[in-house]
XYZ file of C-alpha atoms in Angstrom:
736
model
C 0.000 0.000 0.000
C 2.851 2.334 0.863
C 4.590 1.552 -2.459
C 1.391 2.321 -4.372
C 1.021 5.598 -2.497
C 4.601 6.579 -3.288
C 4.213 5.697 -6.951
C 0.986 7.705 -7.171
C 2.646 10.711 -5.537
C 5.506 10.538 -8.035
C 3.240 10.241 -11.072
C 0.140 12.154 -10.016
C 1.445 15.194 -11.900
C 1.928 13.031 -14.980
C -1.649 11.760 -14.705
C -3.239 15.183 -14.380
C -0.909 16.646 -16.966
C -1.706 13.885 -19.466
C -5.440 14.214 -18.778
C -5.337 17.994 -19.298
C -3.289 17.525 -22.477
C -5.907 15.072 -23.756
C -8.571 17.774 -23.387
C -6.519 19.907 -25.774
C -5.256 17.221 -28.155
C -8.487 15.279 -28.703
C -10.707 18.098 -30.026
C -7.874 19.422 -32.171
C -7.104 15.943 -33.539
C -10.754 15.392 -34.407
C -10.870 18.806 -36.068
C -7.752 18.137 -38.121
C -8.979 14.696 -39.150
C -12.376 16.024 -40.221
C -10.668 18.804 -42.185
C -8.549 16.364 -44.145
C -11.218 13.793 -44.917
C -13.956 16.335 -45.597
C -11.697 17.708 -48.317
C -12.060 14.315 -50.012
C -15.799 14.172 -49.613
C -18.135 15.579 -46.932
C -19.427 12.066 -46.275
C -15.911 11.073 -45.189
C -15.942 13.475 -42.227
C -16.645 10.632 -39.771
C -13.604 8.749 -41.077
C -11.604 11.914 -40.442
C -12.747 12.132 -36.830
C -11.754 8.490 -36.333
C -8.373 9.104 -38.040
C -7.717 12.003 -35.663
C -8.516 9.884 -32.597
C -6.399 6.942 -33.792
C -3.503 9.242 -34.669
C -3.589 10.923 -31.256
C -3.720 7.512 -29.583
C -0.801 5.999 -31.493
C 1.364 9.109 -31.201
C 0.510 9.506 -27.521
C 1.430 5.918 -26.698
C 4.472 5.308 -28.904
C 6.337 8.634 -29.169
C 6.911 8.957 -25.374
C 7.998 5.327 -25.049
C 10.703 5.537 -27.716
C 11.407 9.284 -27.615
C 13.783 11.080 -25.323
C 11.884 14.207 -24.291
C 10.002 14.351 -20.989
C 6.594 16.083 -20.937
C 6.365 16.264 -24.755
C 2.845 15.573 -26.094
C 2.533 14.309 -29.672
C -0.707 14.417 -31.670
C -2.063 15.292 -35.127
C -1.176 18.894 -35.863
C -1.921 21.802 -38.174
C 1.003 21.225 -40.601
C -0.086 17.612 -41.104
C -3.697 18.672 -41.624
C -2.675 21.399 -44.046
C -0.397 19.234 -46.187
C -2.826 16.304 -46.277
C -5.770 18.619 -47.027
C -3.892 20.265 -49.863
C -2.830 16.819 -51.086
C -6.457 15.629 -51.032
C -7.725 18.783 -52.741
C -5.195 18.352 -55.555
C -6.208 14.729 -56.092
C -9.897 15.644 -56.078
C -9.171 18.255 -58.735
C -7.461 15.556 -60.814
C -10.572 13.360 -60.630
C -9.075 10.710 -58.313
C -11.709 8.593 -56.552
C -12.186 9.101 -52.779
C -11.188 5.502 -52.016
C -7.909 5.914 -53.892
C -7.222 9.221 -52.135
C -7.627 7.549 -48.736
C -5.219 4.810 -49.778
C -2.647 7.301 -51.046
C -2.891 9.321 -47.828
C -2.313 6.159 -45.789
C 0.806 5.305 -47.786
C 1.930 8.937 -47.593
C 1.707 8.834 -43.788
C 3.713 5.609 -43.619
C 6.419 6.978 -45.945
C 6.562 10.152 -43.868
C 7.183 8.123 -40.732
C 9.876 6.037 -42.408
C 11.654 9.157 -43.668
C 11.580 10.654 -40.172
C 13.034 7.445 -38.775
C 15.781 7.579 -41.407
C 16.558 11.196 -40.482
C 16.873 10.182 -36.850
C 18.951 7.054 -37.434
C 21.367 8.743 -39.844
C 21.879 11.527 -37.289
C 20.926 14.552 -39.346
C 18.040 15.664 -37.158
C 19.953 18.771 -36.113
C 20.305 19.873 -39.760
C 16.569 20.534 -40.143
C 17.029 23.827 -38.314
C 19.058 25.060 -41.303
C 16.025 25.190 -43.601
C 15.896 28.876 -44.657
C 13.445 31.018 -42.717
C 11.837 32.541 -45.851
C 11.027 29.020 -47.067
C 9.433 27.962 -43.771
C 7.608 31.285 -43.441
C 6.239 31.215 -46.982
C 5.338 27.545 -46.739
C 3.400 27.938 -43.490
C 1.669 31.068 -44.779
C 0.694 29.220 -47.939
C -0.560 26.280 -45.901
C -2.532 28.673 -43.692
C -4.213 30.191 -46.743
C -5.023 26.716 -48.090
C -6.640 25.821 -44.763
C -8.693 29.019 -44.815
C -9.777 28.420 -48.410
C -10.793 24.823 -47.678
C -12.769 25.758 -44.554
C -14.685 28.798 -45.771
C -17.464 26.732 -47.460
C -17.844 24.553 -44.330
C -17.817 27.652 -42.130
C -20.645 29.149 -44.148
C -22.560 25.854 -44.356
C -22.412 25.982 -48.171
C -23.310 22.884 -50.244
C -20.711 20.324 -51.254
C -18.477 21.414 -54.109
C -18.705 25.127 -53.339
C -15.420 26.940 -53.977
C -14.001 29.354 -51.421
C -14.606 32.486 -53.455
C -18.172 31.367 -54.170
C -18.727 30.958 -50.447
C -17.587 34.555 -50.002
C -19.589 36.314 -52.718
C -22.816 34.253 -52.865
C -24.853 34.687 -49.665
C -27.620 32.535 -51.149
C -25.347 29.510 -50.650
C -24.969 30.129 -46.929
C -26.619 28.072 -44.235
C -27.168 30.583 -41.464
C -27.097 27.825 -38.854
C -23.585 26.737 -39.841
C -22.514 30.354 -40.156
C -23.730 31.113 -36.629
C -22.023 28.028 -35.166
C -18.716 28.721 -36.959
C -18.826 32.435 -36.122
C -19.369 31.821 -32.409
C -16.596 29.201 -32.390
C -14.053 31.481 -34.069
C -15.004 34.449 -31.875
C -14.694 32.348 -28.722
C -11.236 31.140 -29.760
C -10.027 34.648 -30.551
C -11.405 36.193 -27.372
C -10.301 33.356 -25.105
C -6.678 34.511 -25.262
C -7.677 37.822 -23.728
C -10.018 36.670 -20.978
C -9.152 33.039 -20.193
C -5.585 31.846 -19.662
C -6.014 28.423 -18.082
C -8.281 26.685 -20.635
C -7.004 26.233 -24.230
C -8.802 28.271 -26.864
C -9.536 25.170 -28.958
C -11.658 23.672 -26.171
C -13.440 26.959 -25.502
C -14.187 27.368 -29.195
C -15.574 23.855 -29.680
C -17.640 24.083 -26.475
C -19.017 27.443 -27.608
C -19.864 25.966 -31.024
C -21.511 22.919 -29.454
C -23.596 25.112 -27.129
C -24.651 27.213 -30.100
C -25.614 24.064 -31.990
C -27.658 22.847 -29.001
C -29.453 26.179 -28.771
C -30.377 26.083 -32.455
C -31.377 22.411 -32.213
C -33.913 23.331 -29.552
C -35.705 25.311 -32.267
C -35.004 23.020 -35.218
C -36.012 19.329 -34.794
C -33.969 18.269 -37.864
C -30.795 19.162 -36.008
C -31.609 16.635 -33.290
C -31.291 13.681 -35.696
C -27.823 12.205 -36.373
C -28.517 10.247 -39.566
C -28.287 12.401 -42.661
C -27.350 15.463 -40.622
C -24.631 17.279 -42.605
C -24.033 19.805 -39.842
C -22.281 17.286 -37.539
C -19.453 14.760 -37.822
C -21.737 11.704 -37.688
C -21.169 8.079 -36.679
C -17.496 7.122 -36.438
C -18.033 3.496 -37.429
C -15.186 2.325 -35.212
C -16.799 -0.494 -33.285
C -15.657 -4.105 -33.421
C -15.664 -5.875 -36.727
C -16.569 -2.726 -38.664
C -13.240 -1.126 -37.881
C -11.290 -4.360 -38.537
C -12.973 -4.757 -41.911
C -12.234 -1.113 -42.742
C -8.493 -1.443 -42.093
C -8.256 -4.921 -43.664
C -9.918 -3.770 -46.873
C -7.699 -0.717 -46.993
C -4.541 -2.828 -46.752
C -5.798 -5.232 -49.375
C -6.217 -2.293 -51.720
C -2.766 -0.922 -50.832
C -1.239 -4.267 -51.764
C -2.601 -3.812 -55.278
C -1.062 -0.347 -55.750
C 1.638 0.024 -58.395
C 5.191 0.880 -57.397
C 5.057 4.003 -59.557
C 2.118 5.284 -57.497
C 4.091 4.816 -54.297
C 7.181 6.449 -55.825
C 5.130 9.482 -56.793
C 4.482 10.129 -53.099
C 8.153 10.474 -52.117
C 8.277 14.230 -52.702
C 5.171 14.882 -50.621
C 6.445 12.540 -47.899
C 9.776 14.393 -47.685
C 7.960 17.722 -47.393
C 5.606 16.438 -44.714
C 8.451 14.755 -42.807
C 10.445 17.997 -42.806
C 7.495 20.058 -41.556
C 6.556 17.590 -38.820
C 10.190 17.343 -37.749
C 10.517 21.127 -37.582
C 7.289 21.359 -35.579
C 8.501 18.694 -33.139
C 11.988 20.103 -32.656
C 10.643 23.644 -32.267
C 8.401 22.415 -29.441
C 11.314 20.503 -27.886
C 13.535 23.593 -27.926
C 10.905 25.700 -26.163
C 10.313 22.886 -23.667
C 14.068 22.739 -22.983
C 14.135 26.464 -22.286
C 11.234 26.217 -19.840
C 12.486 23.133 -17.979
C 16.266 23.696 -18.342
C 16.707 20.314 -19.949
C 18.153 19.143 -23.267
C 16.381 16.916 -25.756
C 17.952 14.415 -28.156
C 16.776 15.495 -31.634
C 17.744 12.354 -33.538
C 16.194 9.966 -31.013
C 13.047 12.085 -30.869
C 12.659 12.163 -34.654
C 13.164 8.402 -34.918
C 10.458 7.893 -32.277
C 8.104 10.357 -33.975
C 8.660 8.633 -37.298
C 7.876 5.211 -35.834
C 4.724 6.554 -34.179
C 3.599 8.229 -37.418
C 4.170 5.047 -39.419
C 2.124 2.996 -36.926
C -0.592 5.656 -36.744
C -0.984 5.630 -40.526
C -0.903 1.830 -40.591
C -3.970 1.621 -38.311
C -5.828 4.341 -40.199
C -4.796 7.350 -38.084
C -3.355 10.754 -38.950
C 0.350 11.543 -38.611
C 1.406 14.357 -36.320
C 4.183 15.911 -34.283
C 5.114 17.230 -30.870
C 2.458 19.926 -30.415
C 3.008 23.186 -28.583
C -0.442 23.733 -27.058
C -0.928 20.302 -25.516
C 2.694 20.190 -24.338
C 2.442 23.515 -22.511
C -0.851 22.449 -20.890
C 0.819 19.196 -19.851
C 3.763 21.077 -18.325
C 1.612 23.634 -16.489
C -0.550 20.832 -15.044
C 2.394 19.288 -13.188
C 3.775 16.657 -15.572
C 7.343 15.522 -14.847
C 8.165 12.559 -17.102
C 7.304 10.846 -20.381
C 4.591 8.954 -18.516
C 2.310 11.978 -19.034
C 2.409 11.395 -22.806
C 1.360 7.781 -22.331
C -1.503 8.903 -20.067
C -2.586 11.315 -22.781
C -2.601 8.544 -25.394
C -4.588 6.161 -23.199
C -7.193 8.773 -22.235
C -7.597 9.813 -25.878
C -8.398 6.197 -26.777
C -10.847 5.835 -23.886
C -12.636 9.147 -24.345
C -12.533 9.157 -28.133
C -13.603 5.594 -28.807
C -15.730 4.741 -25.765
C -17.496 8.096 -25.915
C -17.554 8.200 -29.698
C -21.254 8.936 -29.662
C -20.540 12.366 -28.232
C -17.807 13.016 -30.805
C -20.353 12.247 -33.525
C -22.371 15.334 -32.466
C -19.469 17.801 -32.859
C -20.594 20.445 -35.405
C -18.541 20.553 -38.601
C -18.931 24.344 -38.702
C -17.372 24.516 -35.226
C -14.356 22.553 -36.443
C -14.189 24.821 -39.495
C -14.197 27.853 -37.194
C -11.338 26.370 -35.175
C -9.297 25.689 -38.294
C -9.974 29.128 -39.742
C -8.385 30.622 -36.643
C -5.519 28.112 -36.865
C -5.016 28.998 -40.516
C -4.957 32.734 -39.760
C -2.393 32.190 -37.001
C -0.186 30.207 -39.376
C 0.131 33.206 -41.697
C 3.478 34.839 -40.887
C 3.225 38.620 -41.185
C 6.787 39.323 -40.039
C 8.214 39.174 -43.600
C 6.132 42.260 -44.446
C 8.840 44.226 -42.657
C 11.228 43.139 -45.413
C 9.495 45.646 -47.691
C 10.771 48.531 -45.560
C 14.328 48.164 -46.871
C 15.592 47.704 -50.411
C 18.222 45.279 -49.134
C 15.565 42.789 -47.963
C 13.007 43.111 -50.769
C 14.416 40.042 -52.492
C 14.036 38.056 -49.252
C 10.375 39.015 -49.231
C 10.134 37.874 -52.851
C 11.196 34.379 -51.722
C 8.328 34.284 -49.203
C 5.892 35.579 -51.818
C 7.055 33.067 -54.422
C 6.646 30.174 -51.964
C 3.124 31.336 -51.021
C 2.133 31.745 -54.687
C 3.572 28.343 -55.605
C 1.720 26.695 -52.727
C -1.587 28.250 -53.780
C -1.408 27.881 -57.544
C 0.936 24.937 -58.198
C 1.346 22.751 -55.141
C 3.144 22.369 -51.855
C 5.996 20.315 -53.296
C 6.605 22.937 -55.939
C 6.503 25.601 -53.216
C 9.246 23.826 -51.275
C 11.413 23.466 -54.366
C 10.889 27.096 -55.421
C 11.719 28.354 -51.936
C 14.908 26.323 -51.592
C 16.125 27.262 -55.094
C 15.462 30.981 -54.540
C 17.142 30.867 -51.125
C 20.204 29.271 -52.711
C 20.253 32.018 -55.344
C 20.040 34.705 -52.639
C 22.822 32.994 -50.694
C 25.029 32.890 -53.782
C 24.273 36.569 -54.403
C 25.438 37.439 -50.891
C 28.557 35.287 -51.220
C 29.474 36.672 -54.626
C 28.877 40.229 -53.403
C 31.107 39.729 -50.362
C 34.811 40.532 -50.393
C 37.029 37.466 -50.137
C 40.145 39.613 -49.693
C 40.141 40.727 -46.069
C 43.365 42.706 -46.289
C 46.134 43.461 -48.773
C 49.538 44.554 -47.496
C 53.250 44.225 -48.231
C 56.071 42.784 -46.179
C 57.514 46.284 -45.772
C 54.416 47.199 -43.732
C 54.290 43.972 -41.761
C 56.934 42.120 -39.841
C 57.480 38.601 -38.671
C 57.951 37.674 -35.048
C 61.692 38.387 -35.436
C 63.021 41.650 -34.012
C 65.760 42.761 -36.372
C 68.520 45.369 -36.169
C 67.906 48.851 -37.610
C 69.902 48.200 -40.770
C 67.869 45.105 -41.555
C 64.592 46.901 -40.805
C 65.560 49.705 -43.202
C 66.319 47.198 -45.949
C 62.979 45.460 -45.381
C 61.162 48.785 -45.591
C 63.037 49.595 -48.801
C 62.417 46.295 -50.618
C 59.408 44.953 -48.706
C 56.883 46.240 -51.242
C 58.091 43.587 -53.681
C 56.410 40.949 -51.470
C 52.601 41.190 -51.482
C 50.319 39.629 -48.853
C 46.645 38.800 -49.452
C 44.703 37.690 -46.371
C 41.666 35.789 -47.682
C 38.348 35.110 -45.955
C 35.004 33.407 -46.442
C 34.305 30.830 -49.134
C 36.482 30.430 -52.196
C 34.127 28.860 -54.724
C 32.980 29.308 -58.299
C 31.028 32.441 -57.369
C 34.015 34.305 -55.884
C 36.866 32.874 -57.965
C 36.722 35.519 -60.707
C 36.595 38.336 -58.159
C 39.696 36.988 -56.414
C 41.585 36.526 -59.670
C 40.903 40.149 -60.654
C 42.451 41.268 -57.336
C 45.520 39.062 -57.833
C 46.102 39.683 -61.523
C 47.860 43.105 -61.282
C 50.453 41.606 -58.904
C 51.283 38.524 -60.953
C 53.580 40.341 -63.377
C 55.437 42.520 -60.853
C 55.685 40.940 -57.405
C 58.749 38.975 -56.324
C 56.853 37.064 -53.632
C 53.112 36.388 -53.325
C 51.662 35.234 -50.000
C 48.042 34.036 -49.768
C 46.957 33.578 -46.153
C 44.065 31.086 -45.752
C 43.555 31.418 -41.986
C 39.996 32.791 -42.317
C 38.937 30.759 -45.354
C 35.885 28.607 -44.604
C 35.791 26.454 -47.734
C 37.483 25.947 -51.091
C 35.985 24.248 -54.144
C 37.623 22.809 -57.265
C 37.046 25.972 -59.307
C 38.966 28.059 -56.769
C 41.706 25.425 -56.513
C 42.066 25.441 -60.307
C 42.393 29.238 -60.253
C 45.174 28.965 -57.658
C 46.918 26.465 -59.923
C 46.701 29.008 -62.747
C 48.241 31.671 -60.481
C 51.057 29.229 -59.628
C 51.781 28.614 -63.320
C 51.884 32.341 -64.131
C 54.257 33.043 -61.243
C 56.487 30.061 -62.012
C 57.257 31.526 -65.462
C 59.033 34.339 -63.573
C 60.600 31.957 -61.005
C 58.343 33.426 -58.308
C 56.899 31.007 -55.725
C 53.272 30.961 -54.614
C 53.313 30.917 -50.801
C 50.187 29.556 -49.090
C 50.090 30.155 -45.343
C 47.788 28.822 -42.619
C 46.722 25.855 -44.749
C 44.625 24.015 -42.165
C 44.141 20.293 -42.105
C 40.503 20.657 -41.007
C 38.049 23.295 -42.257
C 34.684 23.970 -40.566
C 33.033 21.804 -43.242
C 35.225 18.840 -42.235
C 37.441 18.941 -45.326
C 41.213 18.546 -45.029
C 42.292 21.676 -46.903
C 45.932 20.705 -47.366
C 45.010 17.281 -48.737
C 42.376 18.817 -51.010
C 44.786 21.376 -52.478
C 47.414 18.718 -53.078
C 44.875 16.505 -54.865
C 43.918 19.534 -56.972
C 47.546 19.884 -58.110
C 48.980 22.389 -55.629
C 51.719 20.115 -54.345
C 54.480 21.865 -52.334
C 57.766 21.482 -54.193
C 60.061 24.131 -52.669
C 60.130 26.270 -55.840
C 56.660 26.799 -57.270
C 54.414 26.215 -54.230
C 55.282 26.554 -50.543
C 52.996 25.735 -47.605
C 53.711 27.748 -44.463
C 52.140 26.991 -41.065
C 51.307 30.648 -40.386
C 51.410 34.090 -41.957
C 54.238 35.074 -39.591
C 56.294 32.111 -40.777
C 55.675 33.080 -44.423
C 56.732 36.690 -43.767
C 59.850 35.467 -41.961
C 60.763 33.262 -44.954
C 60.383 36.219 -47.327
C 62.346 38.544 -45.010
C 65.295 36.183 -44.959
C 65.462 36.201 -48.755
C 65.098 39.962 -49.025
C 67.958 40.312 -46.544
C 70.028 37.792 -48.488
C 70.302 35.496 -45.464
C 68.697 32.228 -46.468
C 69.445 30.390 -43.244
C 69.507 31.379 -39.618
C 72.495 33.040 -38.033
C 75.698 31.021 -38.340
C 75.904 28.947 -35.169
C 79.709 28.589 -35.592
C 80.353 32.293 -35.040
C 81.680 33.195 -31.601
C 79.360 34.939 -29.148
C 79.211 38.719 -29.459
C 81.091 40.934 -27.115
C 79.307 43.741 -25.303
C 80.308 46.513 -27.711
C 79.076 44.398 -30.677
C 75.511 44.173 -29.372
C 73.089 46.499 -31.132
C 72.118 48.325 -27.944
C 75.687 49.626 -27.508
C 76.941 49.955 -31.063
C 78.821 53.188 -31.463
C 79.750 53.391 -27.803
C 83.404 53.641 -26.849
C 84.707 50.316 -25.518
C 86.338 51.905 -22.472
C 83.011 53.357 -21.351
C 81.549 49.853 -21.204
C 84.296 48.321 -19.086
C 82.519 49.032 -15.808
C 79.200 47.880 -17.269
C 80.792 44.601 -18.332
C 81.789 43.885 -14.745
C 78.079 43.996 -13.756
C 76.997 41.475 -16.370
C 76.589 37.751 -15.811
C 77.425 35.456 -18.733
C 74.923 32.628 -18.971
C 74.767 29.593 -21.271
C 71.325 28.129 -22.123
C 70.301 24.993 -23.939
C 67.412 24.656 -26.361
C 64.167 24.361 -24.376
C 65.439 26.141 -21.279
C 62.953 28.598 -19.769
C 64.662 31.947 -19.067
C 61.595 33.260 -17.208
C 57.887 32.428 -17.046
C 54.606 34.325 -16.915
C 54.151 35.937 -13.489
C 57.808 35.687 -12.438
C 59.224 38.635 -10.497
C 62.232 38.706 -12.815
C 63.436 42.237 -13.592
C 66.655 41.247 -15.358
C 67.678 42.606 -18.755
C 68.913 39.940 -21.195
C 71.332 40.535 -24.087
C 71.598 37.814 -26.764
C 75.225 37.071 -27.664
C 74.318 34.046 -29.818
C 71.410 31.676 -30.440
C 67.676 32.439 -30.352
C 65.061 33.107 -27.680
C 61.315 32.945 -28.269
C 58.830 35.065 -26.358
C 55.572 33.222 -25.650
C 52.457 35.093 -24.453
C 48.714 34.779 -24.045
C 46.415 36.160 -26.749
C 43.123 37.496 -25.371
C 41.524 35.116 -22.893
C 43.266 32.033 -24.299
C 45.251 30.313 -21.547
C 47.531 28.659 -24.096
C 50.801 30.452 -24.843
C 51.414 31.641 -28.402
C 54.650 32.618 -30.164
C 54.699 36.420 -30.304
C 58.380 37.334 -30.888
C 61.851 35.919 -31.513
C 65.136 37.594 -30.526
C 68.415 36.602 -32.113
C 72.068 37.465 -32.075
C 72.690 41.109 -31.027
C 69.163 41.792 -29.661
C 67.909 42.241 -26.099
C 64.684 41.217 -24.343
C 63.062 41.692 -20.935
C 63.275 45.496 -21.142
C 59.756 46.302 -19.938
C 60.043 44.521 -16.587
C 63.537 46.002 -16.227
C 61.952 49.461 -16.430
C 58.640 49.050 -14.582
C 59.585 46.312 -12.037
C 56.293 44.458 -12.609
C 55.775 40.657 -12.968
C 56.513 39.136 -16.337
C 53.562 39.144 -18.719
C 55.069 36.493 -20.996
C 57.577 33.650 -21.063
C 61.024 33.459 -22.624
C 62.106 30.063 -23.976
C 65.422 29.262 -25.659
C 64.747 27.972 -29.197
C 68.406 27.498 -30.193
C 71.401 27.104 -27.864
C 72.114 30.596 -26.620
C 74.774 32.655 -24.841
C 73.330 35.575 -22.866
C 74.500 38.565 -20.901
C 72.268 39.116 -17.861
C 72.037 42.466 -16.050
C 70.129 42.265 -12.765
C 68.351 45.243 -11.281
C 70.497 45.025 -8.137
C 73.730 45.276 -10.167
C 72.317 48.139 -12.214
C 71.385 50.090 -9.062
C 74.991 49.790 -7.833
C 76.258 50.820 -11.288
C 73.926 53.834 -11.336
C 75.337 55.066 -8.025
C 78.965 54.769 -9.078
C 78.800 55.454 -12.852
C 75.818 57.669 -13.608
C 76.986 58.333 -17.175
C 77.041 54.642 -18.062
C 73.635 54.096 -16.438
C 72.217 57.062 -18.369
C 73.659 55.676 -21.598
C 72.085 52.294 -20.965
C 68.655 53.708 -20.099
C 68.737 56.100 -23.070
C 69.622 53.371 -25.558
C 67.077 51.038 -24.015
C 64.314 53.663 -24.210
C 65.237 54.551 -27.807
C 65.137 50.932 -28.979
C 61.857 50.245 -27.192
C 60.397 53.416 -28.737
C 61.402 52.228 -32.226
C 59.802 48.834 -31.569
C 56.662 50.531 -30.277
C 56.508 52.845 -33.299
C 56.773 49.881 -35.657
C 54.067 47.996 -33.733
C 51.855 51.080 -33.829
C 52.242 51.293 -37.619
C 51.208 47.663 -37.958
C 48.175 48.181 -35.694
C 47.158 51.206 -37.776
C 47.411 49.119 -40.917
C 45.267 46.351 -39.400
C 42.698 48.852 -38.139
C 42.390 50.627 -41.499
C 41.780 47.343 -43.297
């Protein structure tokens, strides 16, 4: 007894949540089913009500069991009703018999479920969110208009076969009873949002329509008879052997369908699967935000697909995770997937056991509900696109999708929308600039700090080496633009560097263009230098491997791959300076007067300074100082190399930011401001250093003020030159 009590306490919220969700899902499912089947023939409305109940039952029972989202309620939904209604209307217009239409819709539902399962199993459920917004907006607006057009005759109580515009302009076709019932239903739904927050508008609307029907029936005896009454849904015919015979006969007929007929449904099934998947995942995302959870899109889509396939197999309507019923479920205390199962069970009990009551639901009331649903599906946000010339073409995509949906078909609307969106995307890509920045080596520098004489030579001859920093996508749409930017340099430059750090993708057309650039440069013995050639692009492609397969194989003369732009600039600098290799490691270490900081000074003035210096030998990999060290020493490089490693932005990893070689000094900032080190110094080639500590310098400053002044003056001058050069580079980067 205690275990039962504990279980009930844990799942009582699920029970009440599922029951409340059923009150929302059942009337809507019946309405959607009637809408679809009444589009085939008004006498099929009862089959539609049954299809809605069976669909809600199957989705409610199976989707929670196999899905991964707690509290999600799945049931027949507006997108399914819209697509199937439009599908039925098209077939009716082609003269297809009602029986055949029912069979095709059953197969369409099964194919839709199988496609959703495939999407989930393959793992591309997350890609559905990349369907362009103008396509979804235009599609839903078109579907909303189709719903409105299909429901207007039913709303007005017009005879079978009345077209929507006839129902609008010919009052003599109206049945005032149906008009009154539909009008009250729609008004109740619209006003319920303002005055009632706890009860869903669908329930309020149907109750208001049913009350209106009862009031009119009190005055009209013909409305109190079920048989032959075209104002209500009618008998469901779902009891016992009748239902078994119905499904058995339907499957016998499906077995006789030709493969070509089934194949012709693939396009519609893909469209319906995409819409139902979007509807489900949109509901899951909102549910995640409200409950601070995370759903599994692929598992959920596979479960929804299985439920839709089973629902269609037993004669029900397909559906999706629905927003209204899910939010009611959540607000009623549901905690787990058990609430969805409760919803499915209660739909079966209420819908089938109390089917006699469902039979009395007024068709005009359901039409009123769907008119409101159709109006709410129309997306008015794209109208804002007309306010700016830059977004008019985006609005044209929405308009084209709506027009295609209304006058051609929903499949054509999807195709038109996707094609136009691709064209707009290509327009934006082609219009964008793939050259982020153009500069020359004379304006930029590598991570090497070089003596003044070398810097002057680089400034003099650096404009013969051109750098293009590329960005975005290099594909057939931007290839010609890039070639036009490169062409003027191909006949004059001595070095051409193309930096690919910010390139997102490269196609074969762009790779072929780069091969052409290589061939033109090679005629002048000029290499094409490609820097930052990543092994993995955002699209998953190995860029280096792709370029090599396209013919851009590094060979040391025609094509060079450099790991970074700094490395490419360093390679070019060495050739401009005429120093192909690094400094000769066999040369003896520099003496104090040979170091750049003291060049031009009289040797005898440095004798006392030399006594304050410590000679230190370092091996490759030795750390001279680290980030945060209270090291205020000044280091002079007699031979070898030292790399400075620092943090960039908030990245905790250290990056190479400078290299000091023979004759240079480093550590000057901490020597002047006595603050902790902001970077690390690591020996990259066996080095001999002179080290001047702050303590020794203070003693020197007391005894030999002239020498101390000379040192500080030279140090400040060199740091100022470095700062000026850095400032010029920052200005260049900012201007571009």
